[in-house]
Coordinates of N, CA and C in Angstrom, one line a residue:
M1 N 0.8 -1.2 0.0 CA 0.0 0.0 0.0 C 0.9 1.2 0.0
V2 N 0.5 2.2 -0.7 CA 1.2 3.5 -0.8 C 0.2 4.6 -0.5
L3 N 0.7 5.5 0.4 CA -0.1 6.7 0.7 C 0.7 7.9 0.2
Y4 N 0.1 8.6 -0.8 CA 0.7 9.7 -1.4 C 0.2 11.0 -0.7
T5 N 1.2 11.8 -0.2 CA 0.9 12.9 0.7 C 1.7 14.1 0.2
R6 N 1.5 15.2 1.0 CA 2.4 16.4 0.9 C 2.5 17.0 2.3
E7 N 3.6 17.6 2.5 CA 3.8 18.3 3.8 C 2.8 19.4 4.0
G8 N 2.3 19.6 5.2 CA 1.4 20.7 5.5 C 0.0 20.4 5.2
C9 N -0.4 19.2 4.8 CA -1.7 18.8 4.3 C -2.5 18.2 5.5
H10 N -3.5 18.8 6.0 CA -4.2 18.3 7.2 C -5.0 17.0 6.8
L11 N -5.5 16.9 5.6 CA -6.1 15.7 5.2 C -5.1 14.5 5.2
C12 N -3.9 14.8 4.8 CA -2.8 13.8 4.8 C -2.5 13.3 6.2
E13 N -2.5 14.2 7.1 CA -2.3 13.8 8.5 C -3.4 12.8 9.0
D14 N -4.6 13.1 8.6 CA -5.8 12.3 9.0 C -5.7 10.9 8.3
A15 N -5.3 10.9 7.0 CA -5.2 9.7 6.2 C -4.1 8.8 6.8
R16 N -3.0 9.4 7.2 CA -1.9 8.7 7.8 C -2.3 7.9 9.0
V17 N -3.1 8.4 9.8 CA -3.6 7.8 11.0 C -4.5 6.6 10.6
V18 N -5.4 6.8 9.7 CA -6.3 5.7 9.2 C -5.5 4.6 8.6
V19 N -4.6 4.9 7.7 CA -3.8 3.9 6.9 C -3.0 3.1 7.9
A20 N -2.3 3.8 8.8 CA -1.5 3.1 9.8 C -2.3 2.1 10.6
S21 N -3.5 2.5 11.1 CA -4.3 1.7 11.9 C -4.9 0.5 11.1
V22 N -5.4 0.7 9.9 CA -5.9 -0.3 9.1 C -4.8 -1.3 8.7
C23 N -3.7 -0.8 8.3 CA -2.6 -1.7 7.9 C -2.1 -2.5 9.1
A24 N -2.0 -1.9 10.2 CA -1.5 -2.7 11.4 C -2.5 -3.8 11.7
A25 N -3.8 -3.5 11.7 CA -4.8 -4.5 11.9 C -4.8 -5.7 10.9
A26 N -4.4 -5.3 9.7 CA -4.4 -6.3 8.6 C -3.0 -7.0 8.4
G27 N -2.0 -6.5 9.1 CA -0.7 -7.0 9.0 C -0.1 -6.7 7.7
T28 N -0.4 -5.5 7.1 CA 0.0 -5.1 5.8 C 1.0 -4.0 5.9
A29 N 2.1 -4.1 5.2 CA 3.1 -3.0 5.1 C 2.6 -1.8 4.3
W30 N 3.0 -0.6 4.6 CA 2.6 0.5 3.8 C 3.8 1.5 3.8
R31 N 3.8 2.4 2.8 CA 4.8 3.4 2.7 C 4.1 4.7 2.3
E32 N 4.8 5.8 2.7 CA 4.3 7.1 2.4 C 5.3 7.8 1.4
V33 N 4.7 8.4 0.4 CA 5.5 9.1 -0.6 C 5.0 10.6 -0.7
D34 N 5.9 11.5 -0.5 CA 5.6 12.9 -0.7 C 5.6 13.3 -2.1
V35 N 4.4 13.6 -2.7 CA 4.3 13.9 -4.1 C 5.2 15.1 -4.5
D36 N 5.5 16.0 -3.6 CA 6.3 17.1 -4.0 C 7.7 16.8 -4.3
T37 N 8.1 15.6 -4.0 CA 9.5 15.2 -4.3 C 9.7 14.8 -5.8
D38 N 8.6 14.7 -6.5 CA 8.7 14.2 -7.9 C 7.7 15.0 -8.8
P39 N 8.2 15.7 -9.7 CA 7.4 16.5 -10.6 C 6.3 15.7 -11.3
A40 N 6.6 14.4 -11.6 CA 5.6 13.6 -12.3 C 4.4 13.3 -11.3
L41 N 4.7 13.1 -10.1 CA 3.7 12.8 -9.1 C 2.8 14.1 -8.8
V42 N 3.5 15.2 -8.8 CA 2.8 16.5 -8.7 C 1.8 16.7 -9.9
E43 N 2.2 16.3 -11.1 CA 1.4 16.4 -12.2 C 0.2 15.4 -12.2
K44 N 0.5 14.2 -11.7 CA -0.4 13.1 -11.7 C -1.5 13.4 -10.6
Y45 N -1.1 13.8 -9.4 CA -2.0 13.9 -8.3 C -2.5 15.4 -8.0
G46 N -1.7 16.4 -8.4 CA -2.1 17.7 -8.1 C -2.5 18.0 -6.7
E47 N -3.7 18.5 -6.6 CA -4.3 18.8 -5.3 C -5.2 17.6 -4.7
Y48 N -5.1 16.5 -5.4 CA -5.9 15.3 -5.0 C -5.2 14.4 -3.9
V49 N -4.4 15.0 -3.1 CA -3.8 14.3 -2.0 C -4.6 14.4 -0.7
P50 N -4.6 13.5 0.1 CA -3.9 12.2 0.0 C -4.6 11.3 -0.9
V51 N -3.7 10.4 -1.5 CA -4.2 9.3 -2.4 C -3.7 8.0 -1.8
V52 N -4.6 7.0 -1.8 CA -4.2 5.7 -1.4 C -4.3 4.7 -2.6
E53 N -3.2 4.0 -2.7 CA -3.1 2.9 -3.7 C -2.8 1.6 -3.1
V54 N -3.6 0.6 -3.5 CA -3.3 -0.8 -3.1 C -3.0 -1.6 -4.3
D55 N -1.9 -2.2 -4.3 CA -1.5 -3.0 -5.5 C -1.5 -2.2 -6.8
G56 N -1.2 -1.0 -6.7 CA -1.1 -0.1 -7.9 C -2.5 0.4 -8.3
V57 N -3.5 0.2 -7.6 CA -4.9 0.6 -7.9 C -5.3 1.7 -6.9
Q58 N -5.7 2.9 -7.5 CA -6.1 3.9 -6.6 C -7.4 3.6 -5.9
Q59 N -7.4 3.7 -4.6 CA -8.6 3.4 -3.8 C -9.4 4.6 -3.3
G60 N -8.8 5.7 -3.4 CA -9.5 6.9 -3.0 C -8.5 8.1 -2.8
F61 N -9.1 9.3 -2.6 CA -8.3 10.4 -2.4 C -9.1 11.4 -1.4
W62 N -8.4 12.3 -0.9 CA -8.9 13.3 0.1 C -9.2 12.7 1.4
R63 N -10.3 11.9 1.5 CA -10.7 11.3 2.8 C -10.6 9.8 2.6
V64 N -9.9 9.1 3.5 CA -9.7 7.7 3.4 C -10.7 7.0 4.3
D65 N -11.5 6.1 3.7 CA -12.5 5.4 4.4 C -11.9 4.1 4.9
A66 N -11.9 4.0 6.3 CA -11.2 2.9 6.9 C -11.9 1.6 6.6
A67 N -13.2 1.5 6.6 CA -13.9 0.3 6.3 C -13.6 -0.2 4.9
R68 N -13.7 0.7 3.9 CA -13.4 0.4 2.5 C -12.0 -0.1 2.4
L69 N -11.1 0.5 3.0 CA -9.7 0.1 2.9 C -9.4 -1.2 3.5
A70 N -10.1 -1.5 4.7 CA -9.9 -2.8 5.3 C -10.5 -3.9 4.4
R71 N -11.6 -3.6 3.8 CA -12.2 -4.6 2.9 C -11.3 -4.9 1.7
R72 N -10.6 -3.9 1.2 CA -9.7 -4.0 0.1 C -8.5 -4.9 0.5
L73 N -8.1 -4.7 1.7 CA -6.9 -5.5 2.2 C -7.2 -6.9 2.6
A74 N -8.5 -7.2 2.8 CA -8.9 -8.5 3.3 C -8.7 -9.6 2.2

């Protein structure tokens, strides 16, 4: 699982908490990527952060739904 974020984003802070909790419960590893470190990611995601991807498939953006994410990881 990958969580795409940017510094200073309050929605990203909220998403980080949800992703960490859901992944811990599922025993799934995750990583966080700051989109502002790569111009291609800035172009791809723009203001649509945070973005969650599972196995390369975007699962959502802005608000992360814990139940939906848990179902996707099951």
